[in-house]
PDB file of C-alpha atoms in Angstrom:
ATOM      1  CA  UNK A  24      67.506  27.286  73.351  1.00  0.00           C
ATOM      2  CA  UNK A  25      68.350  29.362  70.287  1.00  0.00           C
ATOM      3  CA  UNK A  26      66.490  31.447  68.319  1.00  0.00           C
ATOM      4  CA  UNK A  27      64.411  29.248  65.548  1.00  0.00           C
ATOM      5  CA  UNK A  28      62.528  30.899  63.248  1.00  0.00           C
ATOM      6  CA  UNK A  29      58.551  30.500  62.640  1.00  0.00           C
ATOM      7  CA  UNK A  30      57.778  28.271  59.945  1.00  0.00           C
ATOM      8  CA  UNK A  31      56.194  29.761  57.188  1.00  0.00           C
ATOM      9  CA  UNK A  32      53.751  28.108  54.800  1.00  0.00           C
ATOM     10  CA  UNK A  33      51.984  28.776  52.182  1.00  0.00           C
ATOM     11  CA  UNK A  34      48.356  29.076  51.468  1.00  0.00           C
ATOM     12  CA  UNK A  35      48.138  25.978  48.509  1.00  0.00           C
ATOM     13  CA  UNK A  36      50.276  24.094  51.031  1.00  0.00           C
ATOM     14  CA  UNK A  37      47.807  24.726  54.535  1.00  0.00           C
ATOM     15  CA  UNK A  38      44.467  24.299  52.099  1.00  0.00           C
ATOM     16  CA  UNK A  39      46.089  20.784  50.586  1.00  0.00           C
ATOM     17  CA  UNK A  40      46.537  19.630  54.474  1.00  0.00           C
ATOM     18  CA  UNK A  41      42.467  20.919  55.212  1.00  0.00           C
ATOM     19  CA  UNK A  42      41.774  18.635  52.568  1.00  0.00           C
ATOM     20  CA  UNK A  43      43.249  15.691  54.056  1.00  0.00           C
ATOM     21  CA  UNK A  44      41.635  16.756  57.150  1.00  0.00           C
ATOM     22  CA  UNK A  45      38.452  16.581  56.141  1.00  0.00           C
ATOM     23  CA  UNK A  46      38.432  13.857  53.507  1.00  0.00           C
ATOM     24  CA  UNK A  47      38.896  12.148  57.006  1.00  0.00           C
ATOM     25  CA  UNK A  48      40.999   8.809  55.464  1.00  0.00           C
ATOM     26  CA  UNK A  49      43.374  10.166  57.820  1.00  0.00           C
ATOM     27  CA  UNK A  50      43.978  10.968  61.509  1.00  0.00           C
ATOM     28  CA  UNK A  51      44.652  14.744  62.461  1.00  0.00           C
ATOM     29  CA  UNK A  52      47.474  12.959  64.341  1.00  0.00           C
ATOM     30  CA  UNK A  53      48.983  10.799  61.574  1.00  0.00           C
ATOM     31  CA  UNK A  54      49.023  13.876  59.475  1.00  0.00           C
ATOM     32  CA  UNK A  55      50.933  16.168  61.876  1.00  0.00           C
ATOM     33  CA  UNK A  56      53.120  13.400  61.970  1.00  0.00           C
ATOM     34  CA  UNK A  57      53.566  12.953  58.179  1.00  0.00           C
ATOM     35  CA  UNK A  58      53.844  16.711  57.871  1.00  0.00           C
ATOM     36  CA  UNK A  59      55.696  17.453  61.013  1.00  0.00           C
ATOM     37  CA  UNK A  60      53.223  20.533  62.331  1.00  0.00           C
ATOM     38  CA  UNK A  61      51.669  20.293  65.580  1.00  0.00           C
ATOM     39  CA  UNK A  62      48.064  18.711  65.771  1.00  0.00           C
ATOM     40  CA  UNK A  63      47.043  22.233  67.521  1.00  0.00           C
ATOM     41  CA  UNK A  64      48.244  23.987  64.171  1.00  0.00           C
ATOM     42  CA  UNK A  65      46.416  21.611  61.856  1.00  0.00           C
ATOM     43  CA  UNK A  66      42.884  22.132  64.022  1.00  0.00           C
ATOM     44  CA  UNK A  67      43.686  26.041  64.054  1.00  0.00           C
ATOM     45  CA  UNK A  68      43.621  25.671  59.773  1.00  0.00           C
ATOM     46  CA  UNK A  69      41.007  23.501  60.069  1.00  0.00           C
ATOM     47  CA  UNK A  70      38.470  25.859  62.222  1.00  0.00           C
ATOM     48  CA  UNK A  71      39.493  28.493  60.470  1.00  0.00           C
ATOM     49  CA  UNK A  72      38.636  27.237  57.273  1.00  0.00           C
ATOM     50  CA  UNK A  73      35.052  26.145  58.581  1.00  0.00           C
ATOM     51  CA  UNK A  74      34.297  29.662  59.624  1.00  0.00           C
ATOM     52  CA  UNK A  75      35.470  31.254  56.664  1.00  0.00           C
ATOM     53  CA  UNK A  76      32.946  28.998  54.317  1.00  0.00           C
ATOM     54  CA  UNK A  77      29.865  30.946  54.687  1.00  0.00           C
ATOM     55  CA  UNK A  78      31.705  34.179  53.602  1.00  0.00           C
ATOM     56  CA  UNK A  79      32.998  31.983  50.240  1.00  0.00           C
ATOM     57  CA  UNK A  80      29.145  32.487  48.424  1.00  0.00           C
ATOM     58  CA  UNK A  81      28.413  36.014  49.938  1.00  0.00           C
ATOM     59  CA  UNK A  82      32.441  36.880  48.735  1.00  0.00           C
ATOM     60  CA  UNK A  83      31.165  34.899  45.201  1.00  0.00           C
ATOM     61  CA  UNK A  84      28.356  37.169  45.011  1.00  0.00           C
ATOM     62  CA  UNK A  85      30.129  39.940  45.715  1.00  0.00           C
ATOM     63  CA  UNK A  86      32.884  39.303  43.151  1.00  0.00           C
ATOM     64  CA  UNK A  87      30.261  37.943  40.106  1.00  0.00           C
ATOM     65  CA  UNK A  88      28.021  41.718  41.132  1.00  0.00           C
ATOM     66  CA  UNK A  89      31.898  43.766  40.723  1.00  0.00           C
ATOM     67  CA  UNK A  90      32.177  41.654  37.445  1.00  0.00           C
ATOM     68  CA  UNK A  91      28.937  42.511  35.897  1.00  0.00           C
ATOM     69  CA  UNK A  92      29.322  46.474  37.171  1.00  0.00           C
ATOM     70  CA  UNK A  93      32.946  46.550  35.175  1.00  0.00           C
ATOM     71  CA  UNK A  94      30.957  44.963  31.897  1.00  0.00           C
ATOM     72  CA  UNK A  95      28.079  47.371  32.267  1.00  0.00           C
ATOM     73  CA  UNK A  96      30.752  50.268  32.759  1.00  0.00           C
ATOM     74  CA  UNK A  97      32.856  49.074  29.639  1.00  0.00           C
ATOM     75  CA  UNK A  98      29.387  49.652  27.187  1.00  0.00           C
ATOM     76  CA  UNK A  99      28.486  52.951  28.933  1.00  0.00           C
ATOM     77  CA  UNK A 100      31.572  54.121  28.253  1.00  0.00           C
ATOM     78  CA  UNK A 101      31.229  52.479  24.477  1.00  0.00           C
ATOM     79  CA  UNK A 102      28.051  53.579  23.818  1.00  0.00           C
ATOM     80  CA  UNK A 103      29.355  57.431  25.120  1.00  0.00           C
ATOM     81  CA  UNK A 104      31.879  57.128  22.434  1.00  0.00           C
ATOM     82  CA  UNK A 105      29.319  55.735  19.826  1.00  0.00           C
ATOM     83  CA  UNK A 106      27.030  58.767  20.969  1.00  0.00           C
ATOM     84  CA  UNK A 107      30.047  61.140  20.500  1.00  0.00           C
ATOM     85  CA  UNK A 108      30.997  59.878  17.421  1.00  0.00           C
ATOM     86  CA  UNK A 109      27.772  60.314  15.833  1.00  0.00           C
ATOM     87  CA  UNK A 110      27.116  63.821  16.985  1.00  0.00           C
ATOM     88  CA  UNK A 111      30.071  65.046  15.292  1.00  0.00           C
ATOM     89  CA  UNK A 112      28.827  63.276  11.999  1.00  0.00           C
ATOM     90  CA  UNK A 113      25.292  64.604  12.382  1.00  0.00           C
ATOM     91  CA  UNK A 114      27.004  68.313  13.223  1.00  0.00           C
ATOM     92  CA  UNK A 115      29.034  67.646  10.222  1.00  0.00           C
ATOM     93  CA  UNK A 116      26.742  66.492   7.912  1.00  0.00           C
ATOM     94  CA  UNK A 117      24.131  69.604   9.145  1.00  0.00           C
ATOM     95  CA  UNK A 118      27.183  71.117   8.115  1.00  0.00           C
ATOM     96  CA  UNK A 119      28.097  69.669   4.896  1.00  0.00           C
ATOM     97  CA  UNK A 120      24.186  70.081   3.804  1.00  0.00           C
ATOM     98  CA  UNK A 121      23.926  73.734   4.568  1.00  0.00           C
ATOM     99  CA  UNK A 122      26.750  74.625   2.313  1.00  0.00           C
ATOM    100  CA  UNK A 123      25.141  72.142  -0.496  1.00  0.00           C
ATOM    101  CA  UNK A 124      21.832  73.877  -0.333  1.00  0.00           C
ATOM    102  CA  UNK A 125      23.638  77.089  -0.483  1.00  0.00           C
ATOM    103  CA  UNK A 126      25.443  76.597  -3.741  1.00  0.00           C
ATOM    104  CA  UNK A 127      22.267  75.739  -5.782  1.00  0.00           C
TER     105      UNK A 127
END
């Protein structure tokens, strides 16, 4: 038998056959037969799919708390830079109003 390589397929492509697979409207075997993939490989996506949906609102969470740490970040940093740039204008003025006071 010669060497055939392992089909490859892409994520969009496996989730649109889960879909199908669980809208149910179809047999798992019709759709290995439409598709040409063994049933086996369509109940491997399938089950793997399943397990990985609990993870999908604790990986939501996870991704909404990064989110909100990168905006909080962004104004500390802004707010450093506001803080920075009105030291130098207070030093400045302190500055400015020392040599004012001096000349009268």
């Amino acid at each position: 038998m010669p060497n055939q390589k392992k089909k490859q397929y892409s994520a969009e492509f496996k989730a649109q056959v889960v879909k199908e697979i669980l809208k149910e409207e179809k047999t798992v075997s019709q759709l290995s037969a439409e598709y040409g993939i063994h049933p086996s490989q369509l109940y491997k996506w399938r089950d793997h799919v399943l397990a990985g949906l609990p993870n999908l609102f604790h990986e939501q969470a996870e991704k909404n708390l990064r989110e909100k740490e990168a905006e909080w970040q962004e104004e500390r940093e802004s707010l450093y830079a506001e803080i920075g740039r009105l030291t130098t204008e207070k030093t400045w003025l302190e500055k400015k109003s020392r040599t004012f006071f001096k000349e009268r």
